[in-house]
Amino acid sequence: MRRILVLHGPNLNALGIREPEIYGHESLDDIERRIRQLGRDLDCEVECLQSQHEGVLIDALYGARSRSDGVLMNPGGLAHSSVPLRDAVAGAGVPVVEVHLSNPLAREPFRGPSLVSGAAVGVVQGFGAESYLLGLRALVGCLEREPRR
């Protein structure tokens, strides 16, 4: 059974409440239930972590090497501003797929490009909560093509 770590960055705890016209009406708990169900269907054990704090996410990425086969991560707004988070994705030692509920490229210019994307194996964005499920499928596909650690 593959082990997948799902990381949610700042403000994602407010899904369903914060700007539902952009992020949708599902809560983070609702989305995590869907991720876990798909994980079971794909024979994966899923661990989820949400943090408002960049350092917690960075620690989790470095810890993934010893306890996960891959990471599915929505860095939220940190995608556009955090070089340390990008470096942790690059140094995680396992494949990382970046996901976003909205399409940041179609949003405010101040968001700019994702710094994280260049270190991730791929990015899924703009499909609402479905972005997580598409990202999980992509990550599992990536892991199936790689030899197991």
XYZ file of N, CA and C in Angstrom:
447
model
N 0.848 -1.187 0.000
C 0.000 0.000 0.000
C 0.887 1.241 0.000
N 0.629 2.137 -0.915
C 1.400 3.383 -0.988
C 0.922 4.356 0.088
N 1.858 5.158 0.568
C 1.548 6.152 1.599
C 1.636 7.537 0.966
N 0.541 8.278 1.035
C 0.465 9.608 0.438
C 0.223 10.632 1.539
N 1.049 11.662 1.550
C 0.867 12.792 2.459
C 0.183 13.911 1.686
N -0.920 14.413 2.220
C -1.645 15.529 1.614
C -1.444 16.744 2.505
N -0.864 17.793 1.931
C -0.601 19.026 2.678
C -1.486 20.148 2.158
N -2.097 20.864 3.093
C -2.933 22.019 2.772
C -2.311 23.232 3.455
N -2.074 24.283 2.704
C -1.449 25.479 3.249
C -2.426 26.431 3.915
N -1.952 27.649 4.168
C -2.728 28.654 4.890
C -4.087 28.938 4.265
N -5.047 29.164 5.121
C -6.416 29.559 4.801
C -7.286 28.434 4.255
N -6.707 27.283 3.979
C -7.517 26.201 3.425
C -8.431 25.576 4.474
N -8.178 25.849 5.741
C -9.096 25.425 6.801
C -10.438 26.139 6.687
N -10.490 27.243 5.948
C -11.710 28.039 5.811
C -12.484 27.721 4.530
N -12.141 26.628 3.868
C -12.875 26.261 2.653
C -14.354 26.073 2.973
N -15.185 26.493 2.043
C -16.626 26.433 2.231
C -17.180 27.707 2.826
N -16.308 28.488 3.470
C -16.703 29.747 4.107
C -16.060 30.922 3.380
N -14.781 30.813 3.112
C -13.993 31.893 2.508
C -14.159 31.883 0.988
N -14.683 32.948 0.456
C -14.833 33.156 -0.985
C -15.315 31.903 -1.727
N -16.511 31.411 -1.378
C -16.999 30.184 -2.025
C -17.182 30.333 -3.534
N -17.344 31.555 -4.018
C -17.474 31.760 -5.464
C -16.169 31.432 -6.194
N -15.055 31.439 -5.470
C -13.751 31.082 -6.046
C -13.367 29.660 -5.667
N -13.519 29.319 -4.387
C -12.997 28.056 -3.866
C -14.045 26.961 -3.697
N -15.311 27.286 -3.890
C -16.368 26.293 -3.769
C -16.980 26.244 -2.383
N -17.980 25.402 -2.251
C -18.757 25.316 -1.011
C -18.371 24.128 -0.136
N -17.503 23.258 -0.622
C -17.086 22.104 0.183
C -16.102 22.531 1.260
N -16.252 21.957 2.435
C -15.297 22.213 3.518
C -14.039 21.380 3.286
N -12.995 21.703 4.024
C -11.766 20.913 3.940
C -12.041 19.472 4.375
N -12.872 19.290 5.396
C -13.232 17.929 5.830
C -13.911 17.153 4.702
N -14.813 17.831 3.970
C -15.494 17.181 2.843
C -14.484 16.740 1.787
N -13.562 17.627 1.465
C -12.551 17.322 0.447
C -11.644 16.192 0.920
N -11.245 16.236 2.174
C -10.380 15.171 2.697
C -11.088 13.819 2.690
N -12.395 13.803 2.944
C -13.149 12.542 2.864
C -13.075 11.974 1.447
N -13.229 12.856 0.458
C -13.169 12.416 -0.945
C -11.765 11.923 -1.300
N -10.747 12.611 -0.815
C -9.363 12.193 -1.079
C -9.108 10.820 -0.454
N -9.531 10.644 0.783
C -9.308 9.360 1.472
C -10.041 8.216 0.769
N -11.262 8.494 0.299
C -12.016 7.455 -0.412
C -11.293 7.066 -1.698
N -10.854 8.045 -2.467
C -10.111 7.731 -3.688
C -8.811 7.019 -3.339
N -8.171 7.437 -2.267
C -6.957 6.764 -1.822
C -7.205 5.281 -1.574
N -8.297 4.962 -0.887
C -8.632 3.546 -0.649
C -8.840 2.816 -1.976
N -9.548 3.473 -2.901
C -9.801 2.863 -4.212
C -8.499 2.601 -4.970
N -7.495 3.449 -4.737
C -6.202 3.322 -5.424
C -5.176 2.565 -4.585
N -5.622 1.972 -3.490
C -4.761 1.206 -2.585
C -3.671 2.086 -1.968
N -4.098 3.246 -1.476
C -3.174 4.189 -0.831
C -3.668 4.525 0.568
N -2.731 4.659 1.465
C -3.002 5.181 2.798
C -2.748 6.682 2.728
N -3.737 7.478 3.109
C -3.654 8.930 2.988
C -3.583 9.570 4.366
N -2.600 10.433 4.543
C -2.469 11.246 5.756
C -2.619 12.700 5.340
N -3.468 13.457 6.032
C -3.709 14.856 5.691
C -3.232 15.777 6.807
N -2.690 16.912 6.401
C -2.220 17.924 7.350
C -2.493 19.302 6.771
N -3.153 20.156 7.542
C -3.343 21.554 7.164
C -2.621 22.413 8.174
N -1.914 23.425 7.686
C -1.257 24.355 8.601
C -1.279 25.760 8.035
N -1.401 26.706 8.954
C -1.287 28.115 8.597
C 0.177 28.534 8.554
N 1.069 27.642 8.961
C 2.463 28.010 9.191
C 3.406 27.345 8.191
N 4.152 28.173 7.509
C 5.091 27.727 6.485
C 6.077 26.687 7.017
N 6.622 26.916 8.194
C 7.613 26.004 8.759
C 7.066 24.613 9.013
N 5.808 24.515 9.405
C 5.185 23.209 9.625
C 5.116 22.442 8.304
N 4.758 23.141 7.230
C 4.687 22.504 5.910
C 6.070 22.074 5.438
N 7.065 22.913 5.677
C 8.446 22.584 5.297
C 8.922 21.354 6.066
N 8.681 21.320 7.373
C 9.058 20.146 8.173
C 8.365 18.886 7.654
N 7.092 19.000 7.303
C 6.348 17.839 6.799
C 6.922 17.354 5.473
N 7.327 18.279 4.615
C 7.926 17.878 3.336
C 9.224 17.113 3.547
N 10.075 17.604 4.425
C 11.328 16.889 4.681
C 11.080 15.561 5.395
N 10.050 15.499 6.219
C 9.706 14.253 6.893
C 9.084 13.221 5.964
N 8.563 13.681 4.831
C 7.906 12.773 3.886
C 8.852 11.700 3.371
N 10.117 12.025 3.263
C 11.112 11.077 2.739
C 11.079 9.751 3.503
N 10.877 9.814 4.810
C 10.940 8.592 5.618
C 9.580 7.947 5.871
N 8.476 8.655 5.571
C 7.192 8.048 5.915
C 6.132 8.099 4.811
N 6.498 8.623 3.636
C 5.533 8.716 2.539
C 6.194 8.335 1.223
N 5.359 7.902 0.293
C 5.852 7.615 -1.057
C 5.718 8.822 -1.970
N 4.810 9.732 -1.629
C 4.603 10.929 -2.429
C 3.768 11.932 -1.664
N 3.762 13.162 -2.166
C 3.044 14.260 -1.508
C 2.127 14.943 -2.513
N 0.904 15.189 -2.084
C -0.058 16.005 -2.810
C -0.191 17.281 -1.999
N 0.095 18.436 -2.602
C 0.159 19.659 -1.803
C -0.558 20.819 -2.469
N -1.422 21.471 -1.687
C -1.988 22.754 -2.066
C -1.325 23.784 -1.160
N -0.322 24.500 -1.672
C 0.383 25.461 -0.834
C -0.386 26.756 -0.616
N -1.557 26.897 -1.259
C -2.303 28.140 -1.139
C -1.457 29.314 -1.597
N -1.616 30.442 -0.934
C -0.894 31.656 -1.296
C 0.612 31.562 -1.154
N 1.099 30.600 -0.382
C 2.555 30.438 -0.252
C 3.199 30.051 -1.580
N 2.408 29.523 -2.495
C 2.947 29.143 -3.805
C 3.605 30.333 -4.494
N 3.082 31.516 -4.241
C 3.535 32.712 -4.950
C 4.610 33.492 -4.212
N 4.924 33.070 -2.990
C 5.817 33.911 -2.190
C 6.924 33.182 -1.445
N 6.888 31.860 -1.401
C 7.799 31.158 -0.500
C 8.895 30.382 -1.225
N 10.073 30.965 -1.243
C 11.245 30.257 -1.763
C 11.594 29.080 -0.848
N 11.538 29.234 0.489
C 11.838 28.085 1.347
C 10.901 26.892 1.108
N 9.630 27.158 0.851
C 8.704 26.061 0.573
C 9.070 25.391 -0.749
N 9.419 26.166 -1.746
C 9.849 25.626 -3.032
C 11.083 24.742 -2.842
N 12.024 25.222 -2.046
C 13.244 24.450 -1.800
C 12.940 23.149 -1.062
N 11.964 23.173 -0.162
C 11.578 21.951 0.558
C 10.916 20.951 -0.390
N 10.129 21.438 -1.333
C 9.545 20.545 -2.343
C 10.664 19.891 -3.140
N 11.646 20.688 -3.544
C 12.778 20.157 -4.312
C 13.589 19.153 -3.499
N 13.670 19.346 -2.193
C 14.484 18.483 -1.347
C 13.733 17.381 -0.635
N 12.443 17.237 -0.919
C 11.619 16.274 -0.180
C 12.046 14.824 -0.391
N 12.620 14.533 -1.524
C 13.061 13.164 -1.782
C 11.967 12.231 -2.259
N 10.756 12.743 -2.426
C 9.629 11.990 -2.985
C 8.915 12.903 -3.979
N 8.175 12.335 -4.932
C 7.452 13.182 -5.878
C 6.386 14.022 -5.174
N 6.273 15.265 -5.608
C 5.264 16.184 -5.077
C 4.427 16.690 -6.248
N 3.107 16.574 -6.123
C 2.181 17.151 -7.091
C 1.519 18.346 -6.418
N 1.584 19.489 -7.076
C 0.976 20.725 -6.573
C -0.447 20.825 -7.108
N -1.387 21.194 -6.243
C -2.772 21.386 -6.671
C -3.288 22.733 -6.175
N -4.226 23.272 -6.945
C -4.932 24.497 -6.557
C -6.392 24.348 -6.955
N -7.282 24.786 -6.095
C -8.705 24.738 -6.393
C -9.050 25.667 -7.546
N -8.542 26.885 -7.487
C -8.782 27.860 -8.547
C -7.617 27.806 -9.536
N -7.736 28.584 -10.586
C -6.639 28.709 -11.540
C -5.924 30.021 -11.242
N -4.816 29.980 -10.518
C -4.127 31.221 -10.148
C -3.712 32.066 -11.349
N -3.484 31.430 -12.485
C -3.076 32.184 -13.676
C -4.202 33.060 -14.213
N -5.434 32.745 -13.844
C -6.585 33.516 -14.294
C -7.046 34.521 -13.246
N -6.269 34.686 -12.199
C -6.664 35.549 -11.095
C -5.834 36.819 -11.047
N -5.813 37.467 -9.901
C -5.157 38.759 -9.747
C -3.676 38.665 -10.107
N -3.166 39.681 -10.799
C -1.759 39.659 -11.212
C -0.781 39.604 -10.036
N -1.168 40.123 -8.869
C -0.230 40.125 -7.740
C 0.109 38.710 -7.287
N -0.715 37.750 -7.630
C -0.415 36.369 -7.240
C 0.811 35.856 -7.981
N 0.968 36.257 -9.207
C 2.151 35.866 -9.971
C 2.243 34.364 -10.152
N 3.321 33.918 -10.744
C 3.485 32.477 -10.969
C 3.801 31.751 -9.663
N 3.566 30.468 -9.661
C 3.904 29.645 -8.496
C 5.397 29.382 -8.478
N 6.027 29.663 -7.355
C 7.438 29.330 -7.174
C 7.605 27.830 -6.973
N 6.583 27.194 -6.437
C 6.625 25.769 -6.105
C 6.580 24.893 -7.358
N 5.861 25.343 -8.380
C 5.607 24.516 -9.560
C 6.862 23.948 -10.199
N 7.921 24.730 -10.258
C 9.147 24.269 -10.890
C 9.822 23.123 -10.170
N 9.498 22.930 -8.906
C 10.089 21.836 -8.131
C 9.160 20.627 -8.037
N 7.894 20.811 -8.390
C 6.914 19.719 -8.342
C 7.013 18.873 -9.610
N 6.548 17.629 -9.534
C 6.535 16.789 -10.736
C 5.397 17.177 -11.666
N 4.394 17.879 -11.136
C 3.278 18.329 -11.949
C 2.352 19.214 -11.144
N 1.441 19.873 -11.860
C 0.503 20.813 -11.242
C -0.891 20.571 -11.819
N -1.894 20.545 -10.943
C -3.293 20.469 -11.356
C -3.993 21.653 -10.710
N -4.652 22.472 -11.521
C -5.289 23.664 -10.957
C -6.534 24.038 -11.743
N -7.474 24.674 -11.026
C -8.637 25.237 -11.673
C -9.858 24.346 -11.734
N -9.825 23.178 -11.126
C -10.944 22.247 -11.201
C -11.685 22.111 -9.875
N -11.541 23.097 -9.001
C -12.184 23.022 -7.704
C -11.640 21.848 -6.904
N -12.495 21.254 -6.086
C -12.066 20.123 -5.253
C -11.577 18.960 -6.103
N -12.055 18.871 -7.323
C -11.629 17.803 -8.232
C -10.128 17.884 -8.513
N -9.533 19.062 -8.345
C -8.079 19.204 -8.540
C -7.314 18.238 -7.643
N -7.778 18.070 -6.412
C -7.118 17.140 -5.491
C -7.202 15.702 -6.006
N -8.372 15.318 -6.503
C -8.562 13.941 -6.957
C -7.764 13.670 -8.228
N -7.770 14.633 -9.136
C -6.950 14.499 -10.345
C -5.473 14.444 -9.977
N -5.080 15.277 -9.027
C -3.689 15.287 -8.579
C -3.282 13.984 -7.924
N -4.181 13.403 -7.131
C -3.882 12.121 -6.492
C -3.715 11.028 -7.543
N -4.592 11.017 -8.530
C -4.461 10.029 -9.612
C -3.130 10.210 -10.348
N -2.770 11.449 -10.613
C -1.503 11.721 -11.305
C -0.314 11.276 -10.461
N -0.361 11.552 -9.168
C 0.731 11.165 -8.275
C 0.873 9.644 -8.219
N -0.233 8.943 -8.085
C -0.185 7.479 -8.046
C 0.354 6.939 -9.373
N -0.060 7.537 -10.483
C 0.478 7.127 -11.780
C 1.977 7.330 -11.861
N 2.443 8.444 -11.334
C 3.885 8.727 -11.292
C 4.606 7.680 -10.451
N 4.040 7.343 -9.315
C 4.661 6.349 -8.430
C 4.677 4.961 -9.065
N 3.651 4.646 -9.831
C 3.606 3.334 -10.491
C 4.691 3.199 -11.556
N 5.104 4.311 -12.130
C 6.155 4.288 -13.155
C 7.551 4.273 -12.562
N 7.661 4.567 -11.252
C 8.964 4.600 -10.581
C 9.159 3.325 -9.768
N 10.399 2.892 -9.627
C 10.630 1.746 -8.741
C 10.322 2.137 -7.299
N 9.820 1.199 -6.541
C 9.530 1.446 -5.117
C 10.801 1.604 -4.333
N 10.747 2.484 -3.315
C 11.898 2.685 -2.430
C 12.018 1.560 -1.453
